[in-house]
GROMACS .gro file of C-alpha atoms in nm:
model
  350
    1MET     CA    1   0.025   0.051   0.051
    2THR     CA    2   0.093   0.344  -0.106
    3PRO     CA    3   0.229   0.530   0.250
    4PRO     CA    4   0.060   0.894   0.244
    5GLN     CA    5   0.261   1.134   0.057
    6ALA     CA    6   0.074   1.453   0.171
    7ILE     CA    7  -0.268   1.610   0.399
    8LEU     CA    8  -0.590   1.786   0.211
    9VAL     CA    9  -0.779   1.993   0.483
   10PHE     CA   10  -1.138   2.151   0.468
   11PRO     CA   11  -1.146   2.408   0.755
   12HIS     CA   12  -1.460   2.526   0.899
   13LEU     CA   13  -1.689   2.365   0.674
   14ARG     CA   14  -2.030   2.443   0.773
   15VAL     CA   15  -2.272   2.149   0.761
   16GLN     CA   16  -2.709   2.150   0.779
   17ASN     CA   17  -2.895   1.921   0.939
   18ALA     CA   18  -2.597   1.671   0.929
   19ASN     CA   19  -2.725   1.288   1.076
   20ALA     CA   20  -2.746   1.250   1.462
   21ILE     CA   21  -2.853   0.941   1.509
   22SER     CA   22  -2.473   0.737   1.469
   23SER     CA   23  -2.628   0.375   1.479
   24PRO     CA   24  -2.936   0.208   1.708
   25LEU     CA   25  -2.823   0.262   2.008
   26THR     CA   26  -2.614   0.603   1.995
   27HIS     CA   27  -2.683   0.979   1.893
   28GLY     CA   28  -2.545   1.320   1.892
   29PHE     CA   29  -2.177   1.357   1.645
   30PRO     CA   30  -2.206   1.113   1.281
   31SER     CA   31  -2.105   0.802   1.225
   32ILE     CA   32  -1.693   0.759   1.199
   33THR     CA   33  -1.794   0.549   0.893
   34ALA     CA   34  -2.029   0.872   0.731
   35PHE     CA   35  -1.667   0.995   0.723
   36THR     CA   36  -1.478   0.733   0.538
   37GLY     CA   37  -1.783   0.675   0.317
   38LEU     CA   38  -1.698   1.059   0.300
   39MET     CA   39  -1.332   0.982   0.144
   40TRP     CA   40  -1.398   0.695  -0.105
   41ALA     CA   41  -1.725   0.901  -0.211
   42LEU     CA   42  -1.481   1.190  -0.264
   43GLU     CA   43  -1.177   0.998  -0.423
   44ARG     CA   44  -1.399   0.880  -0.715
   45LYS     CA   45  -1.497   1.224  -0.794
   46LEU     CA   46  -1.192   1.354  -0.764
   47ALA     CA   47  -1.084   1.119  -1.077
   48GLN     CA   48  -1.339   1.183  -1.239
   49ALA     CA   49  -1.245   1.519  -1.194
   50GLN     CA   50  -0.862   1.430  -1.304
   51ILE     CA   51  -0.718   1.522  -0.975
   52PRO     CA   52  -0.496   1.237  -0.932
   53LEU     CA   53  -0.527   1.226  -0.574
   54ARG     CA   54  -0.566   0.859  -0.356
   55LEU     CA   55  -0.748   0.903  -0.045
   56HIS     CA   56  -0.583   0.669   0.232
   57GLY     CA   57  -0.693   0.820   0.531
   58VAL     CA   58  -1.025   1.081   0.750
   59GLY     CA   59  -0.904   1.289   1.036
   60VAL     CA   60  -1.207   1.476   1.205
   61VAL     CA   61  -1.228   1.751   1.436
   62CYS     CA   62  -1.520   1.987   1.527
   63HIS     CA   63  -1.535   2.321   1.659
   64HIS     CA   64  -1.942   2.392   1.703
   65HIS     CA   65  -2.179   2.201   1.700
   66GLN     CA   66  -2.610   2.278   1.774
   67GLU     CA   67  -2.809   1.937   1.793
   68GLN     CA   68  -3.195   1.954   1.722
   69VAL     CA   69  -3.260   1.925   2.008
   70THR     CA   70  -3.601   1.980   2.226
   71GLN     CA   71  -3.419   2.196   2.579
   72GLY     CA   72  -3.445   2.002   2.895
   73TYR     CA   73  -3.389   1.738   3.128
   74VAL     CA   74  -3.522   1.536   2.887
   75ARG     CA   75  -3.442   1.590   2.564
   76THR     CA   76  -3.629   1.478   2.235
   77PHE     CA   77  -3.500   1.535   1.889
   78ASN     CA   78  -3.723   1.848   1.693
   79LEU     CA   79  -3.887   1.627   1.405
   80THR     CA   80  -4.008   1.767   1.053
   81ARG     CA   81  -4.402   1.815   0.978
   82ASN     CA   82  -4.422   1.583   0.643
   83PRO     CA   83  -4.698   1.725   0.374
   84VAL     CA   84  -5.025   1.517   0.394
   85ASP     CA   85  -5.042   1.212   0.132
   86LYS     CA   86  -5.188   1.266  -0.215
   87ASP     CA   87  -5.531   1.163  -0.026
   88GLY     CA   88  -5.525   1.406   0.241
   89SER     CA   89  -5.461   1.237   0.518
   90THR     CA   90  -5.196   1.319   0.775
   91ALA     CA   91  -4.857   1.125   0.688
   92ALA     CA   92  -4.630   0.975   0.968
   93ILE     CA   93  -4.472   1.145   1.099
   94VAL     CA   94  -4.074   0.944   1.033
   95GLU     CA   95  -3.816   1.012   1.364
   96GLU     CA   96  -3.534   1.162   1.254
   97GLY     CA   97  -3.226   1.333   1.435
   98ARG     CA   98  -3.109   1.643   1.239
   99ILE     CA   99  -2.759   1.867   1.396
  100HIS     CA  100  -2.560   2.117   1.231
  101LEU     CA  101  -2.143   2.117   1.217
  102ASP     CA  102  -1.873   2.315   1.200
  103ILE     CA  103  -1.575   2.108   1.160
  104THR     CA  104  -1.289   2.031   0.962
  105LEU     CA  105  -1.193   1.799   0.795
  106VAL     CA  106  -0.820   1.646   0.723
  107PHE     CA  107  -0.750   1.404   0.493
  108ALA     CA  108  -0.387   1.144   0.402
  109VAL     CA  109  -0.314   1.163   0.032
  110SER     CA  110  -0.105   1.025  -0.210
  111GLU     CA  111  -0.051   1.069  -0.631
  112LYS     CA  112  -0.175   0.836  -0.887
  113PRO     CA  113   0.114   0.742  -1.097
  114LEU     CA  114   0.081   0.843  -1.429
  115PRO     CA  115   0.269   0.712  -1.719
  116GLY     CA  116   0.510   0.908  -1.852
  117THR     CA  117   0.492   1.180  -1.656
  118PRO     CA  118   0.727   1.336  -1.353
  119PRO     CA  119   0.503   1.329  -0.985
  120ARG     CA  120   0.434   1.681  -0.927
  121LEU     CA  121   0.300   1.578  -0.539
  122VAL     CA  122   0.644   1.772  -0.446
  123GLN     CA  123   0.753   2.012  -0.162
  124ASP     CA  124   0.777   2.281  -0.358
  125ALA     CA  125   0.463   2.286  -0.595
  126ARG     CA  126   0.315   2.531  -0.413
  127GLU     CA  127   0.054   2.619  -0.681
  128THR     CA  128   0.012   2.277  -0.864
  129LEU     CA  129  -0.131   2.185  -0.430
  130GLN     CA  130  -0.321   2.454  -0.366
  131GLN     CA  131  -0.496   2.391  -0.732
  132TRP     CA  132  -0.577   2.084  -0.645
  133ALA     CA  133  -0.746   2.152  -0.294
  134ASP     CA  134  -0.945   2.397  -0.492
  135GLU     CA  135  -1.104   2.145  -0.706
  136ALA     CA  136  -1.113   1.937  -0.437
  137GLY     CA  137  -1.341   2.197  -0.272
  138HIS     CA  138  -1.527   2.257  -0.531
  139VAL     CA  139  -1.646   1.878  -0.571
  140LEU     CA  140  -1.708   1.882  -0.204
  141SER     CA  141  -1.919   2.151  -0.231
  142HIS     CA  142  -2.161   1.970  -0.414
  143MET     CA  143  -2.176   1.663  -0.246
  144ARG     CA  144  -2.338   1.563   0.077
  145VAL     CA  145  -2.128   1.473   0.445
  146ALA     CA  146  -2.302   1.283   0.736
  147GLY     CA  147  -2.629   1.340   0.554
  148GLY     CA  148  -2.570   1.730   0.565
  149SER     CA  149  -2.559   2.005   0.323
  150LEU     CA  150  -2.270   2.211   0.309
  151LEU     CA  151  -2.368   2.583   0.356
  152PRO     CA  152  -2.087   2.876   0.175
  153VAL     CA  153  -1.772   2.957   0.287
  154ARG     CA  154  -1.809   3.194   0.489
  155PRO     CA  155  -1.456   3.408   0.576
  156ALA     CA  156  -1.320   3.484   0.929
  157LEU     CA  157  -1.081   3.711   1.067
  158GLY     CA  158  -0.814   3.470   1.211
  159LYS     CA  159  -0.955   3.153   1.083
  160ARG     CA  160  -0.843   2.994   0.751
  161VAL     CA  161  -1.157   2.873   0.571
  162ARG     CA  162  -0.963   2.754   0.184
  163PRO     CA  163  -0.857   2.433   0.123
  164TRP     CA  164  -0.515   2.362   0.129
  165MET     CA  165  -0.225   2.061   0.064
  166ALA     CA  166   0.070   2.015   0.209
  167VAL     CA  167   0.327   1.774   0.171
  168LEU     CA  168   0.425   1.538   0.450
  169PRO     CA  169   0.821   1.586   0.476
  170ASP     CA  170   1.034   1.223   0.445
  171GLU     CA  171   1.178   1.304   0.785
  172ALA     CA  172   0.972   1.200   1.110
  173LYS     CA  173   1.149   1.435   1.348
  174LYS     CA  174   1.038   1.736   1.099
  175ARG     CA  175   0.688   1.625   1.000
  176GLU     CA  176   0.625   1.623   1.381
  177GLU     CA  177   0.705   1.972   1.368
  178SER     CA  178   0.534   2.032   1.053
  179PHE     CA  179   0.243   1.833   1.267
  180ARG     CA  180   0.230   2.065   1.540
  181GLU     CA  181   0.268   2.429   1.324
  182TRP     CA  182  -0.085   2.248   1.126
  183ARG     CA  183  -0.284   2.115   1.503
  184ARG     CA  184  -0.298   2.516   1.611
  185GLN     CA  185  -0.510   2.583   1.295
  186TRP     CA  186  -0.782   2.343   1.456
  187LEU     CA  187  -0.833   2.459   1.756
  188PRO     CA  188  -1.067   2.600   1.981
  189GLY     CA  189  -1.229   2.233   1.849
  190PHE     CA  190  -1.248   1.880   1.984
  191ALA     CA  191  -1.049   1.576   1.752
  192LEU     CA  192  -1.210   1.189   1.774
  193VAL     CA  193  -1.039   0.941   1.822
  194GLY     CA  194  -1.020   0.579   1.915
  195ARG     CA  195  -0.977   0.395   2.263
  196ASP     CA  196  -1.040  -0.004   2.172
  197ASP     CA  197  -0.787   0.012   2.503
  198LEU     CA  198  -1.041   0.129   2.750
  199LEU     CA  199  -1.305  -0.052   2.711
  200ALA     CA  200  -1.034  -0.342   2.651
  201GLU     CA  201  -0.907  -0.232   2.988
  202ARG     CA  202  -1.291  -0.199   3.167
  203LEU     CA  203  -1.346  -0.508   3.046
  204ARG     CA  204  -1.105  -0.658   3.266
  205MET     CA  205  -1.183  -0.454   3.588
  206LEU     CA  206  -1.551  -0.625   3.527
  207ARG     CA  207  -1.454  -0.976   3.504
  208GLU     CA  208  -1.237  -0.895   3.843
  209ARG     CA  209  -1.574  -0.886   4.035
  210THR     CA  210  -1.778  -1.061   3.749
  211PRO     CA  211  -1.606  -1.322   3.607
  212GLN     CA  212  -1.938  -1.388   3.329
  213THR     CA  213  -1.895  -1.069   3.161
  214THR     CA  214  -1.886  -0.983   2.846
  215LEU     CA  215  -1.848  -0.724   2.554
  216LEU     CA  216  -2.135  -0.526   2.563
  217ASP     CA  217  -2.185  -0.541   2.914
  218ALA     CA  218  -1.843  -0.345   2.919
  219TRP     CA  219  -1.897  -0.093   2.697
  220LEU     CA  220  -2.231   0.004   2.901
  221HIS     CA  221  -2.160   0.046   3.156
  222ALA     CA  222  -1.880   0.261   3.033
  223SER     CA  223  -2.172   0.425   2.849
  224ARG     CA  224  -2.269   0.573   3.130
  225PHE     CA  225  -2.280   0.671   3.475
  226ASN     CA  226  -2.194   0.481   3.770
  227TYR     CA  227  -2.228   0.702   4.074
  228GLN     CA  228  -2.186   0.491   4.418
  229PRO     CA  229  -2.090   0.625   4.743
  230VAL     CA  230  -1.717   0.753   4.826
  231ASN     CA  231  -1.558   0.762   5.114
  232PRO     CA  232  -1.560   1.112   5.336
  233GLU     CA  233  -1.304   1.331   5.389
  234ALA     CA  234  -1.077   1.340   5.694
  235GLY     CA  235  -1.204   1.571   5.900
  236ASP     CA  236  -1.551   1.579   5.720
  237GLY     CA  237  -1.748   1.355   5.770
  238LYS     CA  238  -2.037   1.365   5.446
  239VAL     CA  239  -2.055   1.065   5.203
  240ARG     CA  240  -2.018   1.189   4.849
  241TRP     CA  241  -2.127   1.012   4.574
  242ALA     CA  242  -1.905   0.997   4.216
  243ASP     CA  243  -1.824   0.802   3.962
  244PRO     CA  244  -1.472   0.613   4.084
  245LEU     CA  245  -1.405   0.503   3.720
  246ARG     CA  246  -1.493   0.854   3.590
  247PRO     CA  247  -1.212   1.036   3.756
  248ARG     CA  248  -1.129   1.439   3.734
  249GLY     CA  249  -0.968   1.447   3.380
  250SER     CA  250  -1.015   1.043   3.344
  251GLY     CA  251  -1.089   1.238   2.949
  252TRP     CA  252  -1.421   1.285   2.701
  253ILE     CA  253  -1.487   0.970   2.731
  254VAL     CA  254  -1.825   0.863   2.478
  255PRO     CA  255  -1.943   0.551   2.322
  256ILE     CA  256  -1.942   0.559   1.950
  257PRO     CA  257  -1.989   0.314   1.647
  258VAL     CA  258  -1.704   0.198   1.439
  259GLY     CA  259  -1.818  -0.058   1.173
  260TYR     CA  260  -2.002  -0.329   1.116
  261ALA     CA  261  -2.061  -0.691   1.184
  262ALA     CA  262  -2.170  -0.977   0.951
  263LEU     CA  263  -2.449  -1.138   1.029
  264SER     CA  264  -2.478  -1.412   0.693
  265GLY     CA  265  -2.293  -1.466   0.472
  266GLN     CA  266  -2.239  -1.264   0.079
  267HIS     CA  267  -2.462  -1.279  -0.138
  268ALA     CA  268  -2.492  -1.283  -0.489
  269ALA     CA  269  -2.554  -0.970  -0.685
  270GLY     CA  270  -2.843  -0.908  -0.792
  271THR     CA  271  -3.036  -1.183  -0.631
  272VAL     CA  272  -3.189  -0.975  -0.321
  273GLY     CA  273  -3.517  -0.779  -0.338
  274ASN     CA  274  -3.418  -0.398  -0.356
  275ALA     CA  275  -3.144  -0.444  -0.266
  276ARG     CA  276  -2.986  -0.065  -0.299
  277ASP     CA  277  -2.716  -0.180  -0.593
  278ALA     CA  278  -2.804  -0.500  -0.764
  279THR     CA  279  -2.455  -0.527  -0.966
  280VAL     CA  280  -2.246  -0.583  -0.598
  281PRO     CA  281  -2.273  -0.824  -0.362
  282LEU     CA  282  -2.442  -0.869  -0.094
  283ARG     CA  283  -2.444  -0.872   0.284
  284PHE     CA  284  -2.626  -0.841   0.629
  285VAL     CA  285  -2.504  -0.724   0.892
  286GLU     CA  286  -2.569  -0.457   1.261
  287SER     CA  287  -2.327  -0.223   1.437
  288VAL     CA  288  -2.020  -0.303   1.604
  289TYR     CA  289  -1.960  -0.017   1.870
  290SER     CA  290  -1.652   0.092   2.129
  291LEU     CA  291  -1.550   0.427   2.231
  292GLY     CA  292  -1.383   0.768   2.175
  293GLU     CA  293  -1.219   1.056   2.302
  294TRP     CA  294  -1.240   1.333   2.177
  295ILE     CA  295  -0.944   1.532   2.270
  296SER     CA  296  -0.785   1.877   2.145
  297PRO     CA  297  -0.541   1.835   1.889
  298HIS     CA  298  -0.310   2.055   2.075
  299ARG     CA  299  -0.280   1.645   2.238
  300LEU     CA  300  -0.251   1.511   1.905
  301ALA     CA  301   0.098   1.393   1.873
  302ARG     CA  302   0.178   1.308   1.483
  303LEU     CA  303  -0.099   1.294   1.228
  304GLU     CA  304  -0.128   0.925   1.201
  305HIS     CA  305  -0.298   0.969   1.570
  306LEU     CA  306  -0.573   1.182   1.416
  307LEU     CA  307  -0.676   0.965   1.129
  308TRP     CA  308  -0.849   0.667   1.069
  309HIS     CA  309  -0.879   0.447   0.803
  310ALA     CA  310  -1.100   0.119   0.700
  311GLU     CA  311  -1.018  -0.222   0.784
  312THR     CA  312  -1.187  -0.516   0.685
  313ASP     CA  313  -1.166  -0.914   0.714
  314GLU     CA  314  -1.381  -1.105   0.509
  315ASP     CA  315  -1.269  -1.404   0.729
  316LYS     CA  316  -1.471  -1.292   1.059
  317GLY     CA  317  -1.698  -1.058   0.861
  318LEU     CA  318  -1.586  -0.738   1.027
  319TYR     CA  319  -1.555  -0.380   0.850
  320ARG     CA  320  -1.460  -0.149   1.054
  321CYS     CA  321  -1.244   0.175   1.101
  322ARG     CA  322  -0.961   0.175   1.244
  323SER     CA  323  -0.787   0.491   1.479
  324GLY     CA  324  -0.415   0.544   1.469
  325TYR     CA  325  -0.437   0.707   1.892
  326ALA     CA  326  -0.232   0.608   2.139
  327ALA     CA  327  -0.258   0.750   2.424
  328SER     CA  328   0.037   0.581   2.485
  329ALA     CA  329   0.258   0.692   2.265
  330GLU     CA  330   0.649   0.841   2.333
  331PRO     CA  331   0.699   1.127   2.001
  332ASP     CA  332   0.925   0.807   1.899
  333ASP     CA  333   0.691   0.545   1.914
  334LEU     CA  334   0.541   0.429   1.621
  335ALA     CA  335   0.787   0.613   1.391
  336ASP     CA  336   0.618   0.418   1.093
  337GLY     CA  337   0.259   0.566   1.149
  338THR     CA  338   0.171   0.186   1.261
  339GLN     CA  339   0.021   0.152   1.594
  340GLY     CA  340   0.044  -0.202   1.762
  341ARG     CA  341  -0.363  -0.435   1.868
  342ASP     CA  342  -0.390  -0.659   2.137
  343GLU     CA  343  -0.440  -1.018   1.998
  344GLU     CA  344  -0.773  -0.990   2.066
  345ASP     CA  345  -1.028  -0.760   1.869
  346ILE     CA  346  -1.218  -0.510   2.110
  347TYR     CA  347  -1.527  -0.409   1.981
  348ALA     CA  348  -1.906  -0.509   2.103
  349TYR     CA  349  -2.131  -0.546   1.843
  350THR     CA  350  -2.519  -0.640   1.949
   0.00000   0.00000   0.00000
């Protein structure tokens, strides 16, 4: 596989009415699979526009979000009333979640080599890089992002809103220095990264008390606040309630869907009725869940920690997104951009 050679950045995209229901069990932000799907769709459209770029991974930084819900202790989605049916009767209300977003998308890209032409994705080709970035921004402006519509970019003081590209330095140290400069542009904001390690740790802790705990039990336990009385402080005499597994500074941990697991074998193309695409094989799937963390970009050590990439395991029937984030990685670790992984796959599905 060709390693990434550059990054393509779309800063401060204004998305209206994106899908806030990310899975049957989660809501509040689009699934990361929506952005990997956008990556593949964008690559195909770039090929049609004669832009020789291959997209390898995507990073998401959220600067602002406004979920369309009623305010209060119990919140419900703001639903739209559909027009009446052709016979004049009231149309059924289909519950849908919508959210407005201000996000920055970061793509790791490489050049598709063309026979007989010199490479154009080089450090000194600033005009070519900006031309490709502008053309890619024009292509993206006609696409949906997580089901939402892109609004026109509004210039703002102190914000870089024009798409841009930059070539990754070959040396690891210079690449980290460049990334430290780039990540300042994504502040204030929070990047979504994967934390499969926290799910594995929660499973280990729960099995110490209850050996029959399943991975799904651990995911549900980590997805909520588990308050219990804590020991009173010396001389205080008051008993306080707190979640001992969510101490101050533990991070903004959230349950997220990360892909799909197969429920059946593959059906040949055209053999299943009412399929969306009758030219490709079809497989019934269900959502795969894990844990994620919203982290400030200035706490990311390198570009690979920001990116998500798709991973397919046909034997297991697993189609999921992997995050390059490593919480304990030092700057000298993982210099090749890879991330170690436990022998047992950490994911949960229902």
